[in-house]
Short mmCIF file of C-alpha atoms and ligand atoms in Angstrom, two decimals:
data_model
loop_
_atom_site.label_atom_id
_atom_site.label_comp_id
_atom_site.label_asym_id
_atom_site.label_seq_id
_atom_site.Cartn_x
_atom_site.Cartn_y
_atom_site.Cartn_z
CA MET A 2 95.11 20.37 -102.95
CA LYS A 3 95.44 19.59 -99.25
CA LEU A 4 93.23 21.38 -96.68
CA LEU A 5 93.77 21.61 -92.94
CA VAL A 6 90.32 21.88 -91.31
CA PHE A 7 89.61 22.86 -87.70
CA GLY A 8 86.49 20.99 -86.59
CA GLN A 9 85.53 17.38 -87.13
CA THR A 10 82.12 16.82 -85.61
CA GLY A 11 80.24 19.98 -86.62
CA GLN A 12 77.73 20.28 -89.44
CA VAL A 13 80.08 22.01 -91.89
CA ALA A 14 83.17 20.05 -90.82
CA ARG A 15 81.41 16.72 -91.46
CA GLU A 16 80.39 17.84 -94.94
CA LEU A 17 83.95 19.01 -95.66
CA ILE A 18 85.22 15.59 -94.67
CA ARG A 19 82.79 13.59 -96.75
CA ARG A 20 82.38 15.85 -99.79
CA ALA A 21 86.06 16.41 -100.60
CA PRO A 22 86.24 16.43 -104.42
CA VAL A 23 88.64 14.21 -106.32
CA GLY A 24 92.14 15.61 -105.90
CA VAL A 25 91.36 17.30 -102.55
CA THR A 26 92.61 15.84 -99.27
CA VAL A 27 91.02 17.03 -96.02
CA LEU A 28 92.86 16.68 -92.72
CA ALA A 29 90.23 17.53 -90.08
CA LEU A 30 91.33 18.18 -86.50
CA GLY A 31 88.88 17.58 -83.66
CA ARG A 32 88.94 19.15 -80.22
CA ASP A 33 91.33 16.41 -79.00
CA ARG A 34 94.05 17.59 -81.41
CA ALA A 35 93.29 21.30 -81.62
CA ASP A 36 91.25 22.89 -78.82
CA LEU A 37 90.14 26.40 -79.77
CA SER A 38 90.11 27.31 -76.07
CA ASP A 39 93.89 26.91 -76.35
CA PRO A 40 94.71 28.90 -79.51
CA SER A 41 98.41 27.99 -79.31
CA SER A 42 97.49 24.36 -80.10
CA CYS A 43 95.81 25.62 -83.30
CA ALA A 44 98.81 27.76 -84.24
CA LEU A 45 101.10 24.77 -83.74
CA ALA A 46 98.97 22.65 -86.09
CA ILE A 47 99.24 25.36 -88.76
CA ASP A 48 103.00 25.77 -88.19
CA ARG A 49 103.49 22.07 -88.84
CA THR A 50 101.01 21.50 -91.67
CA ASP A 51 101.89 20.67 -95.26
CA ALA A 52 98.40 21.81 -96.37
CA ASP A 53 97.84 24.39 -99.10
CA ALA A 54 95.10 26.25 -97.19
CA VAL A 55 93.43 26.30 -93.76
CA ILE A 56 89.68 26.26 -93.04
CA ASN A 57 88.20 27.04 -89.63
CA ALA A 58 84.88 25.19 -89.35
CA ALA A 59 84.90 25.06 -85.53
CA ALA A 60 83.13 27.61 -83.35
CA TRP A 61 81.16 28.20 -80.17
CA THR A 62 77.69 28.01 -81.78
CA ALA A 63 75.50 27.92 -78.64
CA VAL A 64 73.92 31.33 -79.19
CA ASP A 65 71.94 31.55 -75.95
CA SER A 66 74.59 30.17 -73.61
CA ALA A 67 77.12 32.67 -75.00
CA GLU A 68 75.12 35.33 -73.12
CA THR A 69 76.28 33.89 -69.79
CA ALA A 70 79.66 32.49 -70.94
CA PHE A 71 80.92 35.38 -73.05
CA ALA A 72 84.59 35.01 -72.06
CA GLU A 73 84.62 31.37 -73.19
CA ALA A 74 82.73 32.13 -76.41
CA LEU A 75 85.10 35.01 -77.12
CA GLY A 76 88.10 32.74 -76.64
CA VAL A 77 86.80 30.20 -79.18
CA ASN A 78 85.19 32.60 -81.68
CA GLY A 79 87.49 35.61 -81.30
CA ASP A 80 90.95 34.69 -79.99
CA ALA A 81 91.37 31.31 -81.71
CA PRO A 82 90.59 32.48 -85.29
CA THR A 83 92.83 35.51 -84.74
CA VAL A 84 95.77 33.33 -83.73
CA MET A 85 95.02 30.83 -86.54
CA ALA A 86 94.94 33.61 -89.12
CA GLN A 87 98.27 34.97 -87.85
CA ALA A 88 99.86 31.50 -88.08
CA ALA A 89 98.43 31.02 -91.58
CA ALA A 90 99.69 34.47 -92.64
CA ASP A 91 103.20 33.60 -91.36
CA ARG A 92 103.12 30.50 -93.61
CA ARG A 93 101.50 32.43 -96.49
CA LEU A 94 98.57 29.97 -96.46
CA PRO A 95 95.07 31.16 -97.41
CA PHE A 96 92.81 31.13 -94.32
CA LEU A 97 89.07 30.52 -94.78
CA HIS A 98 86.83 31.37 -91.84
CA ILE A 99 83.06 31.06 -91.37
CA SER A 100 81.08 33.86 -89.76
CA THR A 101 77.45 34.74 -89.30
CA ASP A 102 74.51 37.01 -90.10
CA TYR A 103 74.37 37.66 -86.33
CA VAL A 104 77.12 40.30 -86.72
CA PHE A 105 74.32 42.56 -88.05
CA ASP A 106 71.54 44.18 -86.04
CA GLY A 107 68.79 42.89 -88.32
CA THR A 108 67.13 46.22 -89.02
CA GLY A 109 65.41 46.97 -92.33
CA ASN A 110 64.19 44.52 -94.92
CA GLN A 111 66.97 44.65 -97.50
CA PRO A 112 69.74 42.04 -97.83
CA PHE A 113 72.92 43.10 -95.99
CA LEU A 114 75.97 43.78 -98.16
CA PRO A 115 79.33 42.52 -96.83
CA ASP A 116 80.50 46.06 -96.03
CA HIS A 117 77.32 47.05 -94.15
CA PRO A 118 78.21 48.32 -90.65
CA THR A 119 78.15 45.54 -88.08
CA ALA A 120 76.21 45.87 -84.82
CA PRO A 121 75.63 42.49 -83.15
CA LEU A 122 72.59 42.16 -80.90
CA GLY A 123 74.06 39.48 -78.64
CA ALA A 124 77.16 37.92 -77.14
CA TYR A 125 77.54 35.24 -79.83
CA GLY A 126 77.47 37.87 -82.57
CA ARG A 127 80.00 39.98 -80.66
CA SER A 128 82.32 37.00 -80.26
CA LYS A 129 82.07 36.16 -83.99
CA LEU A 130 82.68 39.79 -84.90
CA ALA A 131 85.86 39.75 -82.78
CA GLY A 132 87.00 36.77 -84.86
CA GLU A 133 86.35 38.64 -88.10
CA ILE A 134 88.33 41.66 -86.89
CA GLY A 135 91.23 39.45 -85.79
CA VAL A 136 91.31 37.51 -89.05
CA ARG A 137 91.45 40.73 -91.08
CA ALA A 138 94.09 42.28 -88.81
CA ALA A 139 96.37 39.25 -89.24
CA GLY A 140 97.08 40.60 -92.70
CA GLY A 141 97.23 37.33 -94.62
CA LYS A 142 95.11 36.18 -97.54
CA HIS A 143 91.77 35.30 -95.97
CA LEU A 144 88.13 34.62 -96.76
CA ILE A 145 85.44 35.45 -94.20
CA LEU A 146 82.30 33.67 -95.34
CA ARG A 147 79.21 34.88 -93.48
CA THR A 148 76.36 32.40 -93.60
CA SER A 149 73.04 31.81 -91.83
CA TRP A 150 70.58 29.18 -90.56
CA VAL A 151 72.87 26.17 -91.17
CA VAL A 152 71.13 22.81 -91.51
CA SER A 153 72.18 19.22 -92.20
CA ALA A 154 71.36 15.65 -91.27
CA HIS A 155 73.82 15.88 -88.35
CA GLY A 156 73.92 17.60 -84.99
CA THR A 157 71.23 19.84 -83.60
CA ASN A 158 69.49 22.11 -86.07
CA PHE A 159 66.10 23.48 -87.06
CA VAL A 160 65.25 20.73 -89.57
CA LYS A 161 65.82 17.98 -87.04
CA THR A 162 63.90 19.84 -84.33
CA MET A 163 60.93 20.45 -86.65
CA LEU A 164 60.84 16.81 -87.75
CA ARG A 165 60.79 15.64 -84.13
CA LEU A 166 58.10 18.11 -83.06
CA GLY A 167 56.14 17.58 -86.28
CA ARG A 168 55.80 13.88 -85.49
CA GLU A 169 54.78 14.56 -81.86
CA ARG A 170 52.28 17.40 -82.30
CA GLU A 171 49.31 18.39 -84.43
CA ALA A 172 50.25 22.09 -84.48
CA LEU A 173 53.32 24.20 -83.76
CA ASN A 174 53.86 27.94 -83.20
CA VAL A 175 56.91 29.17 -85.11
CA VAL A 176 58.45 32.64 -85.36
CA ALA A 177 57.41 34.35 -88.59
CA ASP A 178 59.06 37.77 -88.31
CA GLN A 179 62.71 36.66 -88.62
CA ILE A 180 63.62 36.42 -92.30
CA GLY A 181 66.74 34.78 -93.70
CA GLY A 182 68.24 32.11 -95.90
CA PRO A 183 68.42 28.51 -94.64
CA THR A 184 71.80 27.15 -95.74
CA PRO A 185 72.64 23.46 -96.15
CA ALA A 186 76.03 22.65 -94.60
CA ALA A 187 76.78 20.61 -97.75
CA ALA A 188 76.50 23.76 -99.88
CA ILE A 189 78.81 25.66 -97.51
CA ALA A 190 81.38 22.88 -97.81
CA ASP A 191 81.18 22.99 -101.62
CA ALA A 192 81.54 26.78 -101.58
CA LEU A 193 84.60 26.52 -99.33
CA PHE A 194 86.20 23.94 -101.64
CA ALA A 195 85.66 26.19 -104.65
CA ALA A 196 86.92 29.31 -102.89
CA ALA A 197 89.95 27.48 -101.45
CA ARG A 198 90.84 26.17 -104.90
CA ALA A 199 90.61 29.67 -106.36
CA MET A 200 92.64 31.23 -103.53
CA VAL A 201 95.38 28.59 -103.74
CA ASP A 202 95.51 29.30 -107.47
CA GLY A 203 96.02 33.02 -106.83
CA ALA A 204 92.56 34.56 -106.34
CA GLY A 205 92.17 37.12 -103.56
CA GLY A 206 89.95 36.82 -100.50
CA GLY A 207 87.80 39.25 -98.54
CA THR A 208 84.48 39.19 -96.72
CA HIS A 209 81.58 37.59 -98.59
CA HIS A 210 78.09 36.30 -97.90
CA PHE A 211 76.64 32.88 -98.68
CA SER A 212 73.13 31.75 -97.77
CA GLY A 213 70.45 29.57 -99.29
CA ALA A 214 67.69 31.04 -101.47
CA PRO A 215 64.89 32.01 -101.42
CA ASP A 216 64.75 34.01 -98.20
CA THR A 217 61.95 32.88 -95.91
CA SER A 218 60.81 33.02 -92.28
CA TRP A 219 61.39 30.28 -89.72
CA ALA A 220 57.66 29.55 -89.99
CA GLY A 221 57.85 29.36 -93.79
CA PHE A 222 60.86 27.08 -93.50
CA ALA A 223 59.00 24.91 -90.97
CA ARG A 224 55.97 24.59 -93.29
CA GLU A 225 58.25 23.48 -96.14
CA ILE A 226 59.91 20.90 -93.86
CA MET A 227 56.51 19.49 -92.81
CA ALA A 228 55.26 19.38 -96.41
CA ARG A 229 58.38 17.74 -97.84
CA ALA A 230 58.53 15.24 -94.96
CA GLY A 231 54.83 14.38 -95.41
CA LEU A 232 53.91 15.54 -91.89
CA ALA A 233 50.41 16.89 -91.23
CA CYS A 234 51.52 19.19 -88.38
CA VAL A 235 50.10 22.71 -88.86
CA VAL A 236 52.55 25.59 -88.45
CA ASN A 237 51.11 28.79 -86.94
CA ASP A 238 52.91 32.13 -87.33
CA ILE A 239 53.95 33.90 -84.13
CA PRO A 240 56.07 37.04 -83.57
CA SER A 241 59.52 36.80 -81.96
CA SER A 242 58.06 38.61 -78.95
CA ALA A 243 55.95 35.50 -78.24
CA TYR A 244 59.05 33.26 -78.13
CA PRO A 245 61.55 34.95 -75.78
CA THR A 246 65.11 33.63 -75.78
CA PRO A 247 68.15 34.70 -73.70
CA ALA A 248 69.84 36.11 -76.83
CA LYS A 249 68.01 38.55 -79.06
CA ARG A 250 67.93 37.42 -82.73
CA PRO A 251 68.03 39.75 -85.75
CA LEU A 252 64.69 40.12 -87.54
CA ASN A 253 66.38 40.68 -90.90
CA SER A 254 68.99 38.03 -91.67
CA ARG A 255 68.88 38.48 -95.44
CA LEU A 256 72.41 38.37 -96.91
CA ASP A 257 73.37 39.85 -100.26
CA CYS A 258 75.51 37.09 -101.76
CA THR A 259 76.36 38.81 -105.06
CA SER A 260 80.03 39.46 -104.28
CA LEU A 261 80.78 35.76 -103.78
CA GLU A 262 79.29 34.96 -107.17
CA VAL A 263 81.28 37.75 -108.81
CA ALA A 264 84.56 36.76 -107.12
CA TYR A 265 84.40 32.97 -107.40
CA GLY A 266 81.34 32.08 -109.50
CA ILE A 267 79.60 30.58 -106.44
CA ALA A 268 75.83 31.14 -106.63
CA ARG A 269 73.28 30.96 -103.82
CA PRO A 270 72.05 27.37 -103.47
CA ASP A 271 68.30 26.60 -103.43
CA TRP A 272 67.79 25.36 -99.87
CA ARG A 273 64.70 23.38 -100.91
CA SER A 274 66.75 20.84 -102.85
CA GLY A 275 69.28 20.77 -99.99
CA LEU A 276 66.36 20.06 -97.66
CA ASP A 277 65.28 17.13 -99.84
CA ASP A 278 68.82 15.73 -99.62
CA ILE A 279 68.77 16.04 -95.83
CA LEU A 280 65.35 14.35 -95.59
CA ARG A 281 66.55 11.53 -97.84
CA GLU A 282 69.63 11.04 -95.68
CA LEU A 283 67.60 11.03 -92.46
CA ALA A 284 65.14 8.52 -93.93
P1 NDP B 321 78.35 23.06 -85.12
O1 NDP B 321 77.71 23.63 -83.89
O2 NDP B 321 77.66 21.97 -85.84
O3 NDP B 321 79.80 22.52 -84.73
C1 NDP B 321 80.69 23.30 -84.03
C2 NDP B 321 82.04 22.63 -84.13
O4 NDP B 321 82.99 23.41 -83.40
C3 NDP B 321 82.07 21.22 -83.53
O5 NDP B 321 82.87 20.40 -84.33
C4 NDP B 321 82.72 21.46 -82.18
O6 NDP B 321 83.42 20.35 -81.69
C5 NDP B 321 83.69 22.55 -82.57
N1 NDP B 321 84.18 23.24 -81.39
C6 NDP B 321 83.48 24.00 -80.52
N2 NDP B 321 84.28 24.43 -79.53
C7 NDP B 321 85.52 23.92 -79.80
C8 NDP B 321 86.78 23.99 -79.15
N3 NDP B 321 86.95 24.68 -78.03
N4 NDP B 321 87.83 23.34 -79.70
C9 NDP B 321 87.68 22.63 -80.84
N5 NDP B 321 86.51 22.51 -81.50
C10 NDP B 321 85.45 23.16 -80.97
O7 NDP B 321 78.71 24.26 -86.08
P2 NDP B 321 78.25 24.52 -87.59
O8 NDP B 321 78.92 23.52 -88.47
O9 NDP B 321 76.77 24.67 -87.61
O10 NDP B 321 78.87 25.96 -87.83
C11 NDP B 321 80.01 26.16 -88.66
C12 NDP B 321 80.30 27.65 -88.71
O11 NDP B 321 79.17 28.34 -89.22
C13 NDP B 321 80.63 28.31 -87.38
O12 NDP B 321 81.66 29.25 -87.58
C14 NDP B 321 79.36 29.04 -87.01
O13 NDP B 321 79.61 30.17 -86.19
C15 NDP B 321 78.86 29.44 -88.38
N6 NDP B 321 77.42 29.66 -88.46
C16 NDP B 321 76.56 28.69 -88.01
C17 NDP B 321 75.20 28.88 -88.07
C18 NDP B 321 74.25 27.82 -87.62
O14 NDP B 321 73.04 28.00 -87.79
N7 NDP B 321 74.72 26.69 -87.06
C19 NDP B 321 74.64 30.13 -88.64
C20 NDP B 321 75.63 31.07 -89.11
C21 NDP B 321 76.98 30.83 -89.01
P3 NDP B 321 82.82 19.42 -80.50
O15 NDP B 321 81.92 18.42 -81.18
O16 NDP B 321 84.04 18.79 -79.91
O17 NDP B 321 82.08 20.31 -79.54
#
């Protein structure tokens, strides 16, 4: 199986490149070859590909700066996936796209089902929701995989920030009222490989959720990072109201991942073992 991947440097894209199973070839396109701000360059790459399926692992992921650069974020997260999905549909290629828990408003304390009404709180969520709508409207076979709290040994993410601060400080205040599932990028890559294989072999697509288990708070996650990294830094719980950010974050980011397991046999990964892998790699 050959996969055309948009994104080369991101957390998920890197794991797709290095975790390709035997018999899977990944052709990953960076910004220099396919700029999502210019969706026609992405469509052209799909028109010309000899791949069996297309994965979009690129996105505008700067949540706070999307508030003041919505048009640009919408171009990358809304227009580009829409055009990619149309090009993939024209070629009858399965199109796999990653979305986010931020399409929900975060109310309640139950895990969100894939068909729960969306109501993003911020510009990033709105731009990602536009991408979902465009991918569905393209009418081809597609998978929209909503995930949350992505972490890896690469790029900027919560694990790396906590490790840096945990070495510098004796105590840290971390938000304890946002609950969700930390998700190792490696597990997302493996899930995408399995789903792509199934879709190429005839399985259908749809909108599904995939996040690490068990659900926790950012503060709980931070404590686990400190403990597993052997850092003595104490993590104090604070409410979101004590840590204002330009973009409002959902309090409830729990995702019900049952449908993905039913459709493709892909279970929620335990983020604690993924965290150990990340710590080993960083060491
Ligand atoms: P990263 O922020 O690690 O990487 C983003 C990637 O997108 C980079 O490769 C970047 O390339 C690329 N990119 C951004 N803009 C463009 C552009 N205009 N043209 C081409 N490439 C571009 O992302 P993740 O791997 O963390 O995220 C993967 C997916 O998961 C995304 O769809 C994201 O929305 C979703 N997601 C992420 C979460 C998270 O916590 N990170 C949570 C929930 C969902 P470059 O290096 O050139 O900038």
